[in-house]
Amino acid sequence: MKQKYDKQVTQKTYGVFHVMSKRVSEKDMVRICEAFEFACEAHADQKRKSGEPYIIHPIEVASIVAGELELGANPVIAAFLHDVVEDTKYTIEDIQKRFGKDVAFLVSVLTKQSKEHYEMSKQVDNYKQMLDSIHYDIRALLIKLADRLHNMRTLGSMPAHKQMKIAGETDFFYAPLANRLGLYPIKIELENLSFRYRCPHEYEEIARMLHRDELSHEGRLHNFTDKIRMVLGKEFGNVSVHASFRAPYSIWRKMQKTGDDFSHIPFRHVVEIVFPCEDISQEKDIALRIYSRLTSVFNEKPCSVISYIDSAKENGYQSYHVQLLSEFGSWEEVHISSERMVRNNQIGVVAERREDSVRMWIDKFRKVLRDLDFHQEEGGYMDNVVTAFYNDNIMVFTPKGESINLPKKATALDFAFEIHSHIGEHAHYARINGQLSSIKAELQRGDIVEIVTNPDITPQKDWSDHVLTYKAKGFLKRYFAKQDKPKFHFCSACHPIPGEEVVGFKEADGSITVHKRNCHVAIGLASQQGDSIVPVDYEENTSALYPVCIQILAVDRFHLLSDMINSITNELHLSIDSLNTSTTDCIVRCTINFGVHSFGELQTIIEHVSAIEGVEEIKRI
């Protein structure tokens, strides 16, 4: 067994050295070799849960950092040493003395801090420690993702409860982080490994169906891709065309979202067309020419085009998507990308090594983290982080053409708060693509959104149920926290309003619930919990409206409905929330919902409506 492990260590280490020797100096190669030897010495007596020597883990992490993430010498050195301080006798000072301040900084970020009292929780404090490092650098996060990826690849040796903890962290935090950094292959692998260990039976079932699907569609997809190659011919150089099936987690997520079973999930595979192009300025032109050539042969599904070339996703993803009708009578999703786009989609943040490019990614993260409220309770902090980093985003526009990135399923209210908190606070209604819409309306990619404000409008309680972004949630949370706490709760069965005869019952938590005196709930409570009855001073609040509903029975005539509305809106200046009316054999039945300030105001309305010609009966429901 020892010989087997020794061979594994030698092969993997040689792989790291071979990759790095092509892009670093001889001096840095010496430092990398010294880091490996130091890690071997530090972890000499340690083993993993699987029984293998512990040193295999840092070697694997260094291999991912060097090969899959293509990072430089110091990140590879830090990958070899990332567990040394946490798990051995050596300190950060030892690391700094031997390998310099930069490596010591990376290792310190990757080392979990042991505290007596955690600000939020041990897990969340560790997330925050890593995220805070983005203010200075992004490499520590990339090494941590490599560490997590290898841990997930070897999770089978852990007990079930540990598998659930690590898989849960991965799905909740690390996969979204990889997504935001544009590391699609790592994001997909993390998601699927997490799914595999959290829900093994569902994972295996979907994987089995995908394999069967791949076999059954192999022939027709082969014909479809061959025809695409023939259509494109030699005009576009050495174009690669291939079909790839989505991963089990992606299919499962679509099934959860739509409620459909596996066989009814569309586009379980995509056809990818990848073209070479040395001049970035020509990529869009070539992609559009390929699109034009294909649509001259294949029918295009109307409104199926999505261009991520000019408007890349927030994580840098670029491609040109279209759906084409195959000769087998099914729509096929086709992605058209340059070789550069594919590479960037795989290693995102590290694809372009220019200082300004890396700085742009760091600045984007800084902006998000500055906006996040680090002093929220645990759930709020992590919910905000994950909302900000995950999953799909949509790009919408102001009427002036300014682009705004929002999470998928965001609303016009999210858009309003994204523009400015004052606009969100006083948002009245929206115009989406010129159409009048509620501020709670869900936005779609490409929508043009205008928010109309009203200084008399202030946030309503249910707004919190219709926002996704941390900016909107944070503002609303702070806004409602500043509001005066209500003195009373009101019975949901009798809906008392000021001016009615009421009675109060003191609850176990000290709050008071107000009932009408003739409420059946109040009568029951009085007979069983009479000692909890307390006097209440339920006075009219001129700034508050209380919902009421009246039902009217009348003989139909010309202008009857107009007169009823006039008695409420024009005479007493109240707004009607809803009105339903039906007429059968000249008998009108009308139900009106509106708000009043007091019971006296309601009585006035009833008197006014009762005096209208033709009204026979009016009652409060």
Coordinates of C-alpha atoms in Angstrom, one line a residue:
M1 CA 0.0 0.0 0.0
K2 CA 2.9 2.4 0.9
Q3 CA 4.4 1.8 -2.6
K4 CA 1.0 2.6 -4.1
Y5 CA 0.8 5.9 -2.2
D6 CA 4.5 6.8 -2.9
K7 CA 3.8 6.3 -6.6
Q8 CA 0.7 8.5 -6.4
V9 CA 2.6 11.2 -4.6
T10 CA 5.4 11.1 -7.2
Q11 CA 3.1 11.2 -10.2
K12 CA 0.9 14.0 -8.9
T13 CA 3.9 16.1 -7.7
Y14 CA 5.6 15.7 -11.1
G15 CA 2.4 16.9 -12.8
V16 CA 2.4 20.1 -10.8
F17 CA 6.2 20.7 -11.4
H18 CA 5.8 20.0 -15.1
V19 CA 2.9 22.4 -15.5
M20 CA 4.6 25.2 -13.5
S21 CA 8.0 24.8 -15.1
K22 CA 6.5 26.1 -18.4
R23 CA 5.4 29.5 -16.9
V24 CA 7.6 30.4 -13.9
S25 CA 11.2 31.2 -13.4
E26 CA 13.9 28.7 -12.2
K27 CA 14.0 30.6 -8.9
D28 CA 10.2 30.2 -8.4
M29 CA 10.5 26.5 -9.3
V30 CA 13.0 26.1 -6.5
R31 CA 10.6 27.8 -4.1
I32 CA 7.7 25.5 -5.3
C33 CA 9.9 22.4 -4.7
E34 CA 10.8 23.7 -1.2
A35 CA 7.2 24.2 -0.4
F36 CA 6.4 20.6 -1.3
E37 CA 9.2 19.3 0.8
F38 CA 8.1 21.5 3.8
A39 CA 4.5 20.3 3.5
C40 CA 5.8 16.7 3.4
E41 CA 7.7 17.2 6.6
A42 CA 4.9 19.0 8.3
H43 CA 2.2 16.4 7.5
A44 CA 4.6 13.4 7.7
D45 CA 2.6 11.5 10.5
Q46 CA -0.9 12.5 9.4
K47 CA -3.4 10.5 7.5
R48 CA -6.8 11.3 5.9
K49 CA -10.1 9.6 6.8
S50 CA -9.6 7.3 3.8
G51 CA -6.3 6.0 5.3
E52 CA -4.1 7.7 2.7
P53 CA -1.2 10.0 3.6
Y54 CA -2.4 13.5 4.3
I55 CA 0.2 15.0 2.0
I56 CA -1.8 13.7 -1.0
H57 CA -4.5 16.4 -0.2
P58 CA -2.2 19.4 -0.5
I59 CA -0.7 17.9 -3.6
E60 CA -4.1 17.5 -5.2
V61 CA -5.0 21.1 -4.3
A62 CA -1.8 22.4 -5.8
S63 CA -2.5 20.4 -8.9
I64 CA -5.9 22.0 -9.3
V65 CA -4.4 25.5 -8.6
A66 CA -1.6 24.9 -11.1
G67 CA -3.5 23.0 -13.9
E68 CA -7.2 23.8 -13.7
L69 CA -6.9 27.4 -12.5
E70 CA -3.6 28.2 -14.1
L71 CA -2.4 30.4 -11.2
G72 CA 1.2 31.5 -10.5
A73 CA 4.0 30.4 -8.2
N74 CA 2.8 31.9 -4.9
P75 CA -0.7 30.5 -5.0
V76 CA 0.7 27.0 -5.8
I77 CA 3.1 27.3 -2.9
A78 CA 0.2 28.4 -0.7
A79 CA -1.8 25.4 -1.9
F80 CA 0.9 23.0 -0.8
L81 CA 1.0 24.8 2.6
H82 CA -2.7 25.7 3.1
D83 CA -3.3 23.3 6.0
V84 CA 0.2 23.5 7.7
V85 CA -0.7 26.2 10.2
E86 CA -4.1 24.8 11.1
D87 CA -3.1 21.2 11.5
T88 CA 0.6 21.2 12.5
K89 CA 3.0 22.9 14.9
Y90 CA 4.2 25.5 12.4
T91 CA 3.0 29.1 12.5
I92 CA 2.2 31.9 10.0
E93 CA 5.5 33.5 11.1
D94 CA 7.3 30.3 10.1
I95 CA 5.6 30.4 6.7
Q96 CA 6.5 34.1 6.2
K97 CA 10.2 33.6 7.2
R98 CA 10.6 30.8 4.7
F99 CA 8.3 31.8 1.8
G100 CA 7.6 35.5 2.2
K101 CA 4.8 37.9 3.1
D102 CA 2.6 37.1 0.1
V103 CA 2.5 33.4 0.7
A104 CA 2.0 34.0 4.4
F105 CA -1.0 36.2 3.7
L106 CA -2.6 33.6 1.4
V107 CA -2.1 30.8 4.0
S108 CA -3.5 33.0 6.8
V109 CA -6.7 33.6 4.9
L110 CA -7.1 29.9 4.3
T111 CA -6.5 29.1 8.0
K112 CA -9.7 28.8 10.0
Q113 CA -9.5 31.1 13.0
S114 CA -10.3 29.4 16.4
K115 CA -12.3 31.7 18.7
E116 CA -14.0 31.5 22.0
H117 CA -17.0 33.5 20.7
Y118 CA -17.9 33.7 17.0
E119 CA -19.5 36.8 15.6
M120 CA -22.1 34.8 13.8
S121 CA -21.2 31.1 13.8
K122 CA -18.0 29.2 13.1
Q123 CA -19.0 28.4 9.6
V124 CA -20.3 31.9 8.7
D125 CA -17.3 33.6 10.3
N126 CA -15.0 31.5 8.1
Y127 CA -17.0 32.5 5.0
K128 CA -16.7 36.2 6.0
Q129 CA -13.0 35.8 6.6
M130 CA -12.5 34.6 3.1
L131 CA -14.8 37.2 1.5
D132 CA -13.0 40.0 3.4
S133 CA -9.8 38.9 1.7
I134 CA -11.3 40.1 -1.6
H135 CA -10.6 43.6 -0.5
Y136 CA -6.9 42.9 -1.1
D137 CA -6.7 39.8 -3.4
I138 CA -8.8 37.2 -5.1
R139 CA -6.2 34.3 -5.2
A140 CA -7.1 33.1 -1.7
L141 CA -10.6 32.4 -2.7
L142 CA -9.4 30.5 -5.8
I143 CA -7.2 28.3 -3.6
K144 CA -10.1 27.7 -1.2
L145 CA -12.3 26.6 -4.1
A146 CA -9.5 24.1 -5.2
D147 CA -9.4 22.9 -1.6
R148 CA -13.1 22.4 -1.5
L149 CA -13.2 20.7 -4.9
H150 CA -10.7 18.1 -3.8
N151 CA -12.5 17.6 -0.5
M152 CA -15.7 17.0 -2.5
R153 CA -14.0 14.6 -4.8
T154 CA -13.0 12.5 -1.8
L155 CA -16.1 12.9 0.3
G156 CA -17.0 9.3 0.1
S157 CA -14.6 8.4 3.0
M158 CA -16.5 10.7 5.4
P159 CA -19.4 9.6 7.7
A160 CA -22.9 10.5 6.5
H161 CA -23.4 13.5 8.8
K162 CA -20.1 15.0 7.7
Q163 CA -21.0 14.5 4.1
M164 CA -24.3 16.4 4.6
K165 CA -22.5 19.3 6.4
I166 CA -19.7 19.6 3.7
A167 CA -22.1 19.1 0.8
G168 CA -24.6 21.7 2.3
E169 CA -21.8 24.3 2.6
T170 CA -20.7 23.5 -1.0
D171 CA -24.2 23.9 -2.5
F172 CA -25.0 27.0 -0.4
F173 CA -21.7 28.9 -0.7
Y174 CA -18.8 27.5 -2.7
A175 CA -20.7 26.6 -5.9
P176 CA -22.3 30.1 -6.0
L177 CA -18.9 31.6 -5.5
A178 CA -17.4 29.6 -8.3
N179 CA -20.3 30.7 -10.5
R180 CA -19.7 34.4 -9.7
L181 CA -16.0 34.0 -10.5
G182 CA -16.9 32.5 -13.9
L183 CA -15.5 29.1 -13.1
Y184 CA -18.2 27.1 -14.8
P185 CA -16.6 23.6 -14.8
I186 CA -15.8 23.9 -11.1
K187 CA -19.2 25.3 -10.3
I188 CA -20.9 22.4 -12.2
E189 CA -18.7 19.8 -10.5
L190 CA -19.3 21.2 -7.0
E191 CA -23.0 21.3 -7.6
N192 CA -23.2 17.7 -8.8
L193 CA -20.9 16.3 -6.1
S194 CA -23.0 18.1 -3.5
F195 CA -26.2 16.7 -5.0
R196 CA -24.7 13.2 -5.2
Y197 CA -23.9 13.2 -1.4
R198 CA -27.0 15.0 -0.3
C199 CA -29.6 13.1 -2.4
P200 CA -27.8 10.0 -3.6
H201 CA -31.0 8.2 -4.8
E202 CA -32.3 11.2 -6.8
Y203 CA -28.8 11.8 -8.2
E204 CA -28.4 8.2 -9.4
E205 CA -31.9 8.1 -10.9
I206 CA -31.4 11.3 -12.9
A207 CA -27.8 10.2 -14.0
R208 CA -29.3 6.9 -15.2
M209 CA -32.0 8.7 -17.2
L210 CA -29.5 11.1 -18.7
H211 CA -27.3 8.1 -19.8
R212 CA -30.3 6.4 -21.4
D213 CA -31.3 9.8 -23.0
E214 CA -27.8 10.2 -24.4
L215 CA -27.8 6.7 -25.9
S216 CA -31.3 7.2 -27.5
H217 CA -30.4 10.6 -29.0
E218 CA -26.9 9.7 -30.1
G219 CA -27.8 9.0 -33.7
R220 CA -29.9 12.0 -34.5
L221 CA -27.6 14.4 -32.6
H222 CA -24.7 13.0 -34.7
N223 CA -26.7 13.7 -37.9
F224 CA -27.6 17.2 -36.7
T225 CA -24.0 18.2 -35.8
D226 CA -22.8 16.7 -39.1
K227 CA -25.3 18.8 -41.0
I228 CA -24.1 22.0 -39.1
R229 CA -20.5 21.2 -40.1
M230 CA -21.6 20.8 -43.7
V231 CA -23.6 24.1 -43.7
L232 CA -20.7 26.0 -42.2
G233 CA -18.2 24.3 -44.5
K234 CA -14.7 25.8 -44.9
E235 CA -16.0 29.4 -44.7
F236 CA -15.4 29.6 -40.9
G237 CA -12.2 27.7 -40.5
N238 CA -11.7 24.8 -38.1
V239 CA -15.0 25.1 -36.3
S240 CA -15.8 22.6 -33.5
V241 CA -19.4 21.3 -33.3
H242 CA -20.4 18.9 -30.5
A243 CA -23.4 18.1 -28.4
S244 CA -23.1 18.0 -24.6
F245 CA -25.7 16.8 -22.0
R246 CA -26.5 18.8 -18.9
A247 CA -25.4 17.5 -15.5
P248 CA -27.8 15.8 -13.1
Y249 CA -28.0 18.8 -10.8
S250 CA -29.0 21.1 -13.6
I251 CA -31.8 18.8 -14.7
W252 CA -33.0 18.3 -11.1
R253 CA -33.1 22.1 -10.6
K254 CA -35.2 22.5 -13.7
M255 CA -37.5 19.8 -12.5
Q256 CA -38.0 21.5 -9.2
K257 CA -38.6 24.9 -10.9
T258 CA -41.1 23.7 -13.4
G259 CA -42.7 20.8 -11.6
D260 CA -42.2 18.7 -14.8
D261 CA -40.8 15.1 -14.8
F262 CA -37.5 14.2 -16.6
S263 CA -39.0 13.4 -19.9
H264 CA -40.8 16.8 -20.1
I265 CA -37.7 19.0 -19.3
P266 CA -36.7 20.7 -22.6
F267 CA -33.1 21.1 -23.8
R268 CA -31.5 18.3 -21.7
H269 CA -28.5 18.8 -24.0
V270 CA -27.0 21.7 -26.0
V271 CA -25.1 21.9 -29.2
E272 CA -22.0 24.0 -29.0
I273 CA -20.3 25.6 -32.0
V274 CA -16.8 26.9 -31.2
F275 CA -14.9 28.9 -33.8
P276 CA -11.3 30.2 -33.8
C277 CA -10.7 33.9 -33.9
E278 CA -7.4 35.8 -33.1
D279 CA -9.0 39.2 -33.3
I280 CA -11.5 39.9 -30.5
S281 CA -13.1 42.7 -32.4
Q282 CA -14.2 40.2 -35.1
E283 CA -15.8 37.7 -32.7
K284 CA -19.3 39.2 -32.8
D285 CA -19.2 39.5 -36.6
I286 CA -18.2 35.9 -37.0
A287 CA -20.8 34.7 -34.5
L288 CA -23.6 36.6 -36.4
R289 CA -22.4 35.3 -39.7
I290 CA -22.6 31.7 -38.4
Y291 CA -26.0 32.5 -37.0
S292 CA -27.1 33.9 -40.4
R293 CA -25.7 30.9 -42.3
L294 CA -27.5 28.4 -39.9
T295 CA -30.8 30.2 -40.1
S296 CA -30.8 30.1 -43.9
V297 CA -30.9 26.3 -43.6
F298 CA -32.6 25.6 -40.2
N299 CA -35.9 27.2 -39.0
E300 CA -35.3 29.4 -36.0
K301 CA -37.7 29.5 -33.1
P302 CA -39.2 33.0 -32.9
C303 CA -37.7 35.2 -30.1
S304 CA -35.2 32.5 -29.1
V305 CA -32.0 34.5 -29.6
I306 CA -30.1 35.6 -26.5
S307 CA -26.9 37.4 -27.1
Y308 CA -24.4 37.4 -24.2
I309 CA -21.6 38.8 -26.5
D310 CA -22.2 42.5 -26.0
S311 CA -24.1 42.0 -22.8
A312 CA -22.0 39.4 -20.9
K313 CA -23.4 37.9 -17.7
E314 CA -22.1 39.4 -14.4
N315 CA -19.6 36.6 -14.1
G316 CA -18.2 37.3 -17.6
Y317 CA -20.0 34.5 -19.5
Q318 CA -20.2 35.2 -23.3
S319 CA -21.9 33.3 -26.0
Y320 CA -24.7 33.6 -28.7
H321 CA -27.7 31.4 -28.0
V322 CA -30.4 30.4 -30.5
Q323 CA -32.9 27.5 -30.9
L324 CA -33.0 25.7 -34.3
L325 CA -35.5 23.1 -35.6
S326 CA -33.8 19.9 -36.4
E327 CA -34.9 17.6 -39.2
F328 CA -36.2 15.3 -36.5
G329 CA -38.9 17.8 -35.6
S330 CA -37.4 19.0 -32.3
W331 CA -36.0 22.4 -31.2
E332 CA -32.3 22.3 -30.4
E333 CA -30.5 24.8 -28.3
V334 CA -27.3 26.0 -30.0
H335 CA -24.5 28.0 -28.4
I336 CA -22.1 29.9 -30.7
S337 CA -18.8 30.9 -29.0
S338 CA -15.2 31.8 -29.9
E339 CA -12.4 29.7 -28.5
R340 CA -11.5 32.7 -26.3
M341 CA -15.1 32.9 -24.9
V342 CA -15.0 29.2 -24.1
R343 CA -11.7 29.5 -22.2
N344 CA -12.9 32.6 -20.4
N345 CA -16.2 30.8 -19.5
Q346 CA -14.1 28.0 -17.9
I347 CA -11.6 30.0 -15.8
G348 CA -13.3 33.4 -15.7
V349 CA -11.5 35.6 -13.3
V350 CA -8.1 34.2 -14.2
A351 CA -8.6 33.9 -17.9
E352 CA -7.0 37.3 -18.7
R353 CA -3.9 37.9 -16.7
R354 CA -3.7 41.7 -17.3
E355 CA -3.6 43.7 -14.0
D356 CA -6.5 45.8 -15.0
S357 CA -8.7 42.8 -15.8
V358 CA -8.0 41.2 -12.4
R359 CA -8.5 44.6 -10.7
M360 CA -11.9 44.9 -12.4
W361 CA -13.1 41.6 -10.9
I362 CA -11.8 42.6 -7.4
D363 CA -13.5 46.0 -7.7
K364 CA -16.9 44.3 -8.6
F365 CA -16.6 42.2 -5.5
R366 CA -15.6 45.1 -3.3
K367 CA -18.7 47.0 -4.5
V368 CA -21.0 44.2 -3.5
L369 CA -19.3 43.6 -0.2
R370 CA -19.4 47.3 0.7
D371 CA -23.1 47.3 0.2
L372 CA -23.7 44.2 2.3
D373 CA -24.6 44.7 5.9
F374 CA -22.0 42.7 7.8
H375 CA -23.8 43.2 11.1
Q376 CA -27.0 41.4 10.3
E377 CA -27.9 38.2 12.0
E378 CA -26.3 35.0 10.6
G379 CA -29.1 34.0 8.2
G380 CA -29.4 37.6 6.8
Y381 CA -25.7 37.9 6.1
M382 CA -25.4 34.7 4.2
D383 CA -28.7 35.1 2.4
N384 CA -27.5 38.4 1.1
V385 CA -24.2 37.0 0.0
V386 CA -25.7 34.1 -1.9
T387 CA -28.4 36.4 -3.4
A388 CA -25.6 38.7 -4.6
F389 CA -23.4 35.9 -6.0
Y390 CA -25.9 33.4 -7.3
N391 CA -27.5 32.2 -9.7
D392 CA -28.5 33.4 -13.0
N393 CA -28.8 37.2 -13.4
I394 CA -30.9 39.2 -15.8
M395 CA -30.0 42.5 -17.4
V396 CA -32.7 45.1 -17.6
F397 CA -32.5 48.8 -18.7
T398 CA -33.5 52.2 -17.7
P399 CA -35.4 54.4 -20.3
K400 CA -32.1 56.1 -20.9
G401 CA -30.4 52.8 -21.8
E402 CA -28.4 52.2 -18.6
S403 CA -28.0 48.5 -17.9
I404 CA -28.9 47.1 -14.5
N405 CA -28.0 43.5 -13.4
L406 CA -30.5 41.9 -11.1
P407 CA -31.1 38.3 -9.8
K408 CA -33.4 36.2 -11.8
K409 CA -37.0 36.7 -10.6
A410 CA -36.2 40.2 -9.3
T411 CA -39.1 42.7 -9.4
A412 CA -39.6 46.3 -10.4
L413 CA -39.3 47.1 -6.7
D414 CA -35.8 45.5 -6.7
F415 CA -35.0 47.7 -9.7
A416 CA -36.2 50.8 -7.9
F417 CA -33.9 50.2 -4.9
E418 CA -31.0 49.4 -7.2
I419 CA -31.4 52.8 -8.8
H420 CA -31.6 54.7 -5.4
S421 CA -33.1 54.0 -2.0
H422 CA -35.3 57.1 -2.2
I423 CA -36.8 55.8 -5.5
G424 CA -37.5 52.5 -3.8
E425 CA -39.0 54.0 -0.7
H426 CA -41.5 56.1 -2.7
A427 CA -42.1 53.7 -5.6
H428 CA -45.8 54.0 -6.7
Y429 CA -46.0 52.0 -10.0
A430 CA -43.9 51.0 -12.9
R431 CA -43.9 51.0 -16.7
I432 CA -42.3 47.9 -18.1
N433 CA -41.7 48.2 -21.8
G434 CA -44.1 51.1 -21.8
Q435 CA -46.9 49.0 -20.2
L436 CA -48.4 50.1 -16.8
S437 CA -47.3 47.5 -14.2
S438 CA -47.3 46.9 -10.5
I439 CA -44.0 47.6 -8.6
K440 CA -44.3 43.9 -7.6
A441 CA -44.2 42.7 -11.2
E442 CA -41.4 40.2 -12.0
L443 CA -38.9 41.4 -14.5
Q444 CA -37.6 39.6 -17.6
R445 CA -34.2 39.8 -19.3
G446 CA -34.1 42.9 -21.6
D447 CA -37.1 44.8 -20.0
I448 CA -37.0 48.6 -20.1
V449 CA -38.2 49.7 -16.7
E450 CA -39.4 53.1 -15.5
I451 CA -40.4 53.7 -11.9
V452 CA -42.9 56.4 -11.0
T453 CA -42.6 57.8 -7.5
N454 CA -45.0 59.5 -5.2
P455 CA -43.8 61.3 -2.0
D456 CA -47.0 60.2 -0.2
I457 CA -46.2 56.5 -0.8
T458 CA -44.2 54.7 1.9
P459 CA -43.1 51.0 2.2
Q460 CA -45.8 48.5 2.9
K461 CA -45.2 45.4 5.0
D462 CA -45.8 43.0 2.1
W463 CA -43.0 44.7 0.1
S464 CA -40.5 42.5 1.9
D465 CA -42.2 39.4 0.2
H466 CA -41.6 40.9 -3.2
V467 CA -37.9 41.7 -3.2
L468 CA -34.8 39.6 -3.7
T469 CA -31.8 42.0 -3.7
Y470 CA -29.9 42.7 -0.5
K471 CA -30.2 46.4 -1.1
A472 CA -34.0 46.2 -1.1
K473 CA -34.2 43.7 1.8
G474 CA -31.7 45.7 3.9
F475 CA -33.5 49.0 3.4
L476 CA -37.0 47.6 4.2
K477 CA -35.7 45.8 7.2
R478 CA -34.1 49.0 8.6
Y479 CA -37.2 51.0 7.7
F480 CA -39.7 48.7 9.5
A481 CA -37.3 48.4 12.5
K482 CA -37.6 52.2 13.0
Q483 CA -41.4 52.2 12.9
D484 CA -43.3 52.4 16.1
K485 CA -44.4 49.0 17.3
P486 CA -48.2 48.6 17.1
K487 CA -49.9 48.8 20.5
F488 CA -52.4 46.1 19.5
H489 CA -52.9 43.1 17.4
F490 CA -56.4 42.7 15.8
C491 CA -58.6 39.6 15.7
S492 CA -58.5 38.2 12.2
A493 CA -62.1 36.9 12.6
C494 CA -63.9 40.1 13.4
H495 CA -61.6 42.9 12.1
P496 CA -62.4 45.6 14.6
I497 CA -62.1 49.3 13.6
P498 CA -61.8 52.4 15.8
G499 CA -65.1 53.5 17.2
E500 CA -66.6 50.0 17.6
E501 CA -67.3 48.5 20.9
V502 CA -64.2 46.4 21.6
V503 CA -62.5 44.4 24.3
G504 CA -58.8 43.4 24.7
F505 CA -57.2 40.2 25.8
K506 CA -53.7 40.1 27.1
E507 CA -51.6 37.4 25.4
A508 CA -48.8 35.3 27.1
D509 CA -46.1 37.5 25.5
G510 CA -47.6 40.6 26.9
S511 CA -49.2 41.9 23.7
I512 CA -52.9 42.7 23.5
T513 CA -55.4 41.4 20.9
V514 CA -58.4 43.5 20.2
H515 CA -61.8 42.0 19.4
K516 CA -65.3 43.3 18.8
R517 CA -67.4 42.7 21.9
N518 CA -69.8 40.5 19.8
C519 CA -67.0 38.5 18.3
H520 CA -67.5 34.7 18.8
V521 CA -63.7 34.3 19.5
A522 CA -63.9 37.0 22.2
I523 CA -67.0 35.4 23.7
G524 CA -65.2 32.1 23.9
L525 CA -62.1 33.7 25.4
A526 CA -64.1 35.6 28.0
S527 CA -65.8 32.4 29.2
Q528 CA -62.4 30.6 29.6
Q529 CA -59.8 33.2 30.1
G530 CA -61.7 36.0 31.8
D531 CA -58.7 37.1 33.8
S532 CA -56.8 38.1 30.7
I533 CA -59.4 40.8 29.7
V534 CA -58.0 44.3 29.8
P535 CA -59.4 47.7 28.9
V536 CA -58.2 49.2 25.5
D537 CA -58.1 52.7 24.2
Y538 CA -58.8 52.1 20.5
E539 CA -58.9 55.6 19.0
E540 CA -59.0 56.8 15.4
N541 CA -55.7 57.2 13.7
T542 CA -56.1 59.7 10.8
S543 CA -53.1 58.2 9.0
A544 CA -54.3 54.6 9.2
L545 CA -57.0 53.0 7.0
Y546 CA -58.8 49.8 8.1
P547 CA -60.1 47.4 5.4
V548 CA -63.9 46.9 5.2
C549 CA -66.3 45.3 2.8
I550 CA -69.9 46.2 2.1
Q551 CA -72.5 44.4 0.0
I552 CA -75.3 46.3 -1.7
L553 CA -78.5 45.0 -3.2
A554 CA -80.3 47.4 -5.6
V555 CA -82.7 47.8 -8.5
D556 CA -80.8 48.5 -11.7
R557 CA -81.0 51.9 -13.3
F558 CA -78.9 54.3 -15.4
H559 CA -75.9 55.8 -13.4
L560 CA -76.6 53.5 -10.4
L561 CA -73.0 52.3 -10.2
S562 CA -71.6 55.8 -10.8
D563 CA -73.7 57.2 -7.9
M564 CA -72.4 54.4 -5.5
I565 CA -68.8 55.1 -6.4
N566 CA -69.3 58.8 -6.1
S567 CA -70.7 58.6 -2.6
I568 CA -67.4 56.8 -1.4
T569 CA -64.7 58.4 -3.5
N570 CA -65.8 62.0 -4.2
E571 CA -67.9 62.8 -1.2
L572 CA -65.6 61.2 1.5
H573 CA -62.3 61.1 -0.6
L574 CA -61.7 57.4 0.1
S575 CA -60.1 55.0 -2.4
I576 CA -61.8 51.8 -3.5
D577 CA -59.6 48.7 -3.5
S578 CA -61.9 46.4 -5.5
L579 CA -65.5 46.4 -6.8
N580 CA -67.4 43.4 -8.1
T581 CA -70.9 43.7 -9.5
S582 CA -73.4 41.4 -11.2
T583 CA -77.0 42.1 -12.5
T584 CA -79.7 39.4 -12.8
D585 CA -83.2 40.3 -14.0
C586 CA -82.6 44.0 -13.1
I587 CA -81.4 43.1 -9.6
V588 CA -77.9 44.4 -8.9
R589 CA -75.6 42.8 -6.3
C590 CA -72.4 44.8 -5.7
T591 CA -69.5 44.1 -3.4
I592 CA -67.1 46.9 -2.6
N593 CA -63.8 46.7 -0.7
F594 CA -62.2 49.9 0.6
G595 CA -60.5 51.4 3.7
V596 CA -61.9 53.7 6.4
H597 CA -60.5 55.6 9.3
S598 CA -63.2 54.8 11.8
F599 CA -66.4 53.0 12.5
G600 CA -68.2 56.5 12.4
E601 CA -66.8 57.0 8.8
L602 CA -68.2 53.6 7.8
Q603 CA -71.6 54.5 9.2
T604 CA -71.6 57.7 7.2
I605 CA -70.8 55.8 4.0
I606 CA -73.6 53.3 4.7
E607 CA -76.0 56.2 5.2
H608 CA -75.0 57.9 2.0
V609 CA -75.2 54.7 -0.1
S610 CA -78.6 53.8 1.5
A611 CA -80.0 57.1 0.4
I612 CA -79.2 56.4 -3.3
E613 CA -82.2 55.8 -5.5
G614 CA -82.7 52.1 -6.1
V615 CA -80.6 50.8 -3.2
E616 CA -82.7 48.4 -1.1
E617 CA -80.2 46.8 1.2
I618 CA -76.6 47.4 2.4
K619 CA -74.6 45.4 4.9
R620 CA -71.1 45.1 6.1
I621 CA -69.5 41.7 5.4

